[in-house]
Coordinates of C-alpha atoms in Angstrom, one line a residue:
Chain Y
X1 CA 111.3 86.9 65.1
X2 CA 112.2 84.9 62.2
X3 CA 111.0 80.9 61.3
X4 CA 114.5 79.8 62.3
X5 CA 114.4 81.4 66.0
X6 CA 111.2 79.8 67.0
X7 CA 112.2 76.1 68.6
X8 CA 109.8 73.7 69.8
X9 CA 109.2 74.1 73.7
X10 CA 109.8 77.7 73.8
X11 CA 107.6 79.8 75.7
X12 CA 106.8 83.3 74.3
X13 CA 105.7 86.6 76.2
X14 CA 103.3 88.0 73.5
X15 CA 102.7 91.8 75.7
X16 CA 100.0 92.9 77.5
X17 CA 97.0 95.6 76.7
X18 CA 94.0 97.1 78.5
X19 CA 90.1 96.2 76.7
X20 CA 87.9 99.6 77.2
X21 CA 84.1 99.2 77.3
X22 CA 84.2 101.5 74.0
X23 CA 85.7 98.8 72.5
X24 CA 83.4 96.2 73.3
X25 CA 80.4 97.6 72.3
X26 CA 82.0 99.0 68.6
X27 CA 82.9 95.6 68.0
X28 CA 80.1 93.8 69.3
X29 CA 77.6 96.9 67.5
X30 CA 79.4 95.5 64.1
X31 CA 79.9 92.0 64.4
X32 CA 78.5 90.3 67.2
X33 CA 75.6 92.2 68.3
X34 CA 74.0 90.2 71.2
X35 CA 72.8 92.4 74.5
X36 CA 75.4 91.1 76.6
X37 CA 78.0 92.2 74.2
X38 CA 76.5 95.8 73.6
X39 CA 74.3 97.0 76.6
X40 CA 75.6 97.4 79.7
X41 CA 72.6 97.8 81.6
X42 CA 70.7 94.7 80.8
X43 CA 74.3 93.0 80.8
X44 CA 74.9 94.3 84.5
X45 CA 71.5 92.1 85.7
X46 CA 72.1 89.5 84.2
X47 CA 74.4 86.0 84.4
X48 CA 77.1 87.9 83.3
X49 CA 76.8 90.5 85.4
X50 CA 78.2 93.0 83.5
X51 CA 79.5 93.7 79.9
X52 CA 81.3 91.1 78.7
X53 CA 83.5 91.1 74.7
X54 CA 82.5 89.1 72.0
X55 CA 84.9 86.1 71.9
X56 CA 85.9 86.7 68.0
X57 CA 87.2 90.3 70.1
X58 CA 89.0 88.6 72.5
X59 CA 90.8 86.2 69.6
X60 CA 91.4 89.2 67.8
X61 CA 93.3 90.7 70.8
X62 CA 95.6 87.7 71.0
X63 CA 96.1 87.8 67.2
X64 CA 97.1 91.7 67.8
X65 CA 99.6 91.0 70.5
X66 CA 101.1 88.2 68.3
X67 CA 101.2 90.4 65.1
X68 CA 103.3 93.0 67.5
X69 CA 105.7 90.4 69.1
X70 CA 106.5 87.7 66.7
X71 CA 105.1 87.9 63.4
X72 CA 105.4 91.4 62.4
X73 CA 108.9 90.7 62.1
X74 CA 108.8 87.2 60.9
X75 CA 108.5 85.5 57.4
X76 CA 104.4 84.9 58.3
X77 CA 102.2 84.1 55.2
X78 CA 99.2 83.3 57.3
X79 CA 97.7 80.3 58.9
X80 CA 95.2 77.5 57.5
X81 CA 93.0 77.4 60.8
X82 CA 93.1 76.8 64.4
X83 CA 92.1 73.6 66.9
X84 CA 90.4 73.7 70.1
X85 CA 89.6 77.4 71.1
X86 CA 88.2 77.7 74.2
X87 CA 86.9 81.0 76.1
X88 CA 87.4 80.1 79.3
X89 CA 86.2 82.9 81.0
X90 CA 84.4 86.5 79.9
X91 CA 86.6 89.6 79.3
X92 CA 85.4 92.6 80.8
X93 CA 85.9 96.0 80.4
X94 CA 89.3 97.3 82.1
X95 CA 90.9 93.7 81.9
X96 CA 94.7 94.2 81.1
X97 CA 95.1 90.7 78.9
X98 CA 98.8 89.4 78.5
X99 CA 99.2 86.7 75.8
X100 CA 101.7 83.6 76.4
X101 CA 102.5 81.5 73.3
X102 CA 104.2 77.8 73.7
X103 CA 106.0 76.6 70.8
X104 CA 104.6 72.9 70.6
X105 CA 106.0 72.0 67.2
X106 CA 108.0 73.2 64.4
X107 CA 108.5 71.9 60.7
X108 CA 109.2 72.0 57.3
X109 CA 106.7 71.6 54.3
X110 CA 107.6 68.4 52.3
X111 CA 109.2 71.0 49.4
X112 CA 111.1 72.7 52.6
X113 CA 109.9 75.9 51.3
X114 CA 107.5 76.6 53.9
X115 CA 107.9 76.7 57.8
X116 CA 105.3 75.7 59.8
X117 CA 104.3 76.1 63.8
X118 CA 102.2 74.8 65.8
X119 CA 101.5 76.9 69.3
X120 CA 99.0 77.4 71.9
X121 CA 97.9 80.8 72.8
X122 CA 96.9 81.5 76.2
X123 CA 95.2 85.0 77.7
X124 CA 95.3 85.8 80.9
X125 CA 93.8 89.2 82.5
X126 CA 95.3 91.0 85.6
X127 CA 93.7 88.7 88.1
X128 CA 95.2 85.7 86.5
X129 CA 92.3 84.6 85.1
X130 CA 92.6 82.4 82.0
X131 CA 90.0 83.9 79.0
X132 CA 91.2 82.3 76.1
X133 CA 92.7 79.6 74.7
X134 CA 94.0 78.3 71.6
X135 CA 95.9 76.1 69.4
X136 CA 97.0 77.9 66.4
X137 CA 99.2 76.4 62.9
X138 CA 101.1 79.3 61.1
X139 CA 102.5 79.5 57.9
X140 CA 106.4 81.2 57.0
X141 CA 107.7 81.7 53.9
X142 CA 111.5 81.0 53.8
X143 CA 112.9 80.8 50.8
Chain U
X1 CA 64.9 81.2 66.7
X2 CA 64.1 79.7 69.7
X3 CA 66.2 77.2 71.0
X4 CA 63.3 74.6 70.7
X5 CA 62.9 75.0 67.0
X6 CA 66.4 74.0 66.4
X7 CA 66.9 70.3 65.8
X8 CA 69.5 67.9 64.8
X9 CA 69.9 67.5 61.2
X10 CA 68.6 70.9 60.4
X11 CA 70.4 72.9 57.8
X12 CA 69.9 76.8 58.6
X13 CA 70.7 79.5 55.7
X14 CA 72.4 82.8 57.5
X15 CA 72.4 84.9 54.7
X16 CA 75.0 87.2 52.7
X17 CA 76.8 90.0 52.9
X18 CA 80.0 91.6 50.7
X19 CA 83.2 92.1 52.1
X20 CA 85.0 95.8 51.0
X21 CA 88.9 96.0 50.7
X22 CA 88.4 99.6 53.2
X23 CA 86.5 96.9 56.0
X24 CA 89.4 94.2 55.3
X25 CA 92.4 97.2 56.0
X26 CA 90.6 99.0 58.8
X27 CA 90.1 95.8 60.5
X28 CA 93.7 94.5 59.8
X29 CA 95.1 97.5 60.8
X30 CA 93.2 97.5 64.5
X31 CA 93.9 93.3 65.0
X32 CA 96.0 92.0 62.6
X33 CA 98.5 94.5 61.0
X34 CA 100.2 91.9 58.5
X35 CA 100.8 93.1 55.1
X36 CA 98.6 91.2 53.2
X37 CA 95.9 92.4 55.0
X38 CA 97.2 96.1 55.0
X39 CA 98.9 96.6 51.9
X40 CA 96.9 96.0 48.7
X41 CA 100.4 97.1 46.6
X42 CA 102.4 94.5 47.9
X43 CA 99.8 92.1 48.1
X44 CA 99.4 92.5 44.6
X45 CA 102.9 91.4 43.9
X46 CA 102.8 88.1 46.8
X47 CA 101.7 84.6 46.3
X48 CA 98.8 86.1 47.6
X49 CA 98.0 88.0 44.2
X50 CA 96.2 90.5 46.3
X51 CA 94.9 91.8 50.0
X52 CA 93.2 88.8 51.8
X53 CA 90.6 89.2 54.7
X54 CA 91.9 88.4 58.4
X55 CA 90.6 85.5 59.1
X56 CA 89.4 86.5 62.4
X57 CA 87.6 89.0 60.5
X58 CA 86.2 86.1 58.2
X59 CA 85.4 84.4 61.8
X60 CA 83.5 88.0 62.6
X61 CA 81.8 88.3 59.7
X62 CA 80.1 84.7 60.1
X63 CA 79.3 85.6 63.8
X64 CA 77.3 88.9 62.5
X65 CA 75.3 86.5 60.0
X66 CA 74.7 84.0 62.5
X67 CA 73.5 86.9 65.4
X68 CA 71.0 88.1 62.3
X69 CA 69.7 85.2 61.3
X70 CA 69.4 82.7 64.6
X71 CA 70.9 84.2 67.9
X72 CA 69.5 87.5 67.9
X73 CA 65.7 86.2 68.3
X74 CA 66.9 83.3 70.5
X75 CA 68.2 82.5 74.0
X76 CA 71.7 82.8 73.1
X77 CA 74.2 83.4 76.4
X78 CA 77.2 82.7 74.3
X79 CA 79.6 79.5 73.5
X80 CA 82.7 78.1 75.7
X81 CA 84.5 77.7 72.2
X82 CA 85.0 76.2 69.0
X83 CA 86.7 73.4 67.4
X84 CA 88.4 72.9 64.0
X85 CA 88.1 76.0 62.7
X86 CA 89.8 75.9 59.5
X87 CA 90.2 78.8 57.1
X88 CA 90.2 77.1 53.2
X89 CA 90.8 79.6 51.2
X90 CA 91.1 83.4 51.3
X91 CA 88.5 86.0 51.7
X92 CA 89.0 89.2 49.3
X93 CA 87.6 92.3 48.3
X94 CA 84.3 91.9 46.8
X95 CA 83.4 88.5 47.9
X96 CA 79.9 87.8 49.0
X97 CA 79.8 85.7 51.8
X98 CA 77.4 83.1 52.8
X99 CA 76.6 81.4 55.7
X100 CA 75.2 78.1 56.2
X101 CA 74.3 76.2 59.5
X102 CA 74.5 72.6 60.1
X103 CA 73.2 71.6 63.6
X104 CA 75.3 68.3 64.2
X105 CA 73.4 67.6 68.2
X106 CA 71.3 69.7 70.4
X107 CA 70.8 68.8 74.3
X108 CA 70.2 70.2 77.4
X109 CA 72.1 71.2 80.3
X110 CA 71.9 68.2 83.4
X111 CA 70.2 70.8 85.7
X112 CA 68.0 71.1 81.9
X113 CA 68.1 75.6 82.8
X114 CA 70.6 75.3 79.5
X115 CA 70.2 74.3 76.2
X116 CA 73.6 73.4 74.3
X117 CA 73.7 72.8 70.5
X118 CA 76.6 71.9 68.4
X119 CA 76.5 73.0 65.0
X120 CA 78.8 73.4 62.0
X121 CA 79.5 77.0 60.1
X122 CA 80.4 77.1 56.7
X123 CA 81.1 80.1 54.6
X124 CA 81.4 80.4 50.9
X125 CA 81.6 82.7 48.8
X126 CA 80.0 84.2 45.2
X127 CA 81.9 81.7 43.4
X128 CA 80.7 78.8 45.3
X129 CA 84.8 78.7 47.4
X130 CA 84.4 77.4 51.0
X131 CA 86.4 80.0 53.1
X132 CA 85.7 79.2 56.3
X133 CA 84.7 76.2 58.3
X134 CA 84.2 75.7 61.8
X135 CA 82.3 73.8 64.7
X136 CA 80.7 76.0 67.3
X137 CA 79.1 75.3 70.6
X138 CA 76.3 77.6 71.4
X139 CA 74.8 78.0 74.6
X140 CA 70.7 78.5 75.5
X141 CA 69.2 79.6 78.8
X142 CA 65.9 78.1 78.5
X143 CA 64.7 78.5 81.7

């Protein structure tokens, strides 16, 4: 999807994809290794009762599914940071997570030379839960 | 660190660690296939001037120093989110990156069974760049 296509108010359907318990504890084992990221057992008697993925996981899902729909095929340079991120709710092994991206704003650098959105990310697993959210700036070259 | 020990004001060192260009594609490739994270050839050639870090992996890698040096010897049950999470500049192969914590407020939970602090990340790297910014909460079961 290119700059020009993406129109304040739009609402995007990012795609969907299942989290493994696997995957969890690799990512948590590497960068977030806290027991109720990588040890199921102590995990399953605890608050959480269960394993639940490191939130910086669960972003990088979202970032994934938005790589794959929109800015694989866009003019994306990157993004200079993000506003209110909330994990609403844990992700557990098995959820099926679909992203949703609403287009809140859209604009041109002051030399017009660089595109710029502003959207909120929302995952939501299987049950309709709400995990994450997010209010993202991104960068597009166009000319 | 317990959650006691950490107090307003308090500036907490979370150590280093170097970033390769193989960590920076693998993870890119998994979360965040976009060519300057996955293509050090054409990255070479972009206003880029080579491969850059995902910045969730930036976010990952402060996580990892943070678990080391505070949250794996503490309380920790994990954070409802973050705010203002900016990424200045970015991360490449090589760098050294080092954390520093700033805790901005510590409380308690009204029931007092959680401890909440609020605390600002900041990573920079070998050459003294600020890459990453952001403000965290972080959540204690203290009783």
């Amino acid at each position: 999807m290119r700059f020009d296509q993406i129109k304040s108010g739009m609402v995007i359907e990012g795609g969907r994809r299942t989290v493994t318990e696997a995957e969890i504890i690799e990512f948590a084992t590497r960068y977030d290794p806290q027991w109720f990221h990588t040890d199921p057992v102590r995990a399953r008697d605890s608050r959480w009762k269960g394993l639940i993925s490191s939130g910086w996981m669960t972003c990088s899902i979202a970032m994934e599914l938005a790589v794959k729909s929109v800015l694989a095929t866009s003019e994306s340079i990157g993004s200079p940071g993000v506003e209110q991120l909330k994990w609403l709710n844990p992700v557990r092994p098995g959820d099926e997570l679909e992203l949703r991206m609403e287009v809140l704003e859209t604009r041109h650098s002051r030399s017009g030379a660089v595109g710029i959105v502003k959207w909120r990310w929302m995952l939501t697993t299987q049950a309709a839960v709400q995990v994450l959210e997010l209010t993202a700036t991104s960068l597009f070259q166009i000319r």
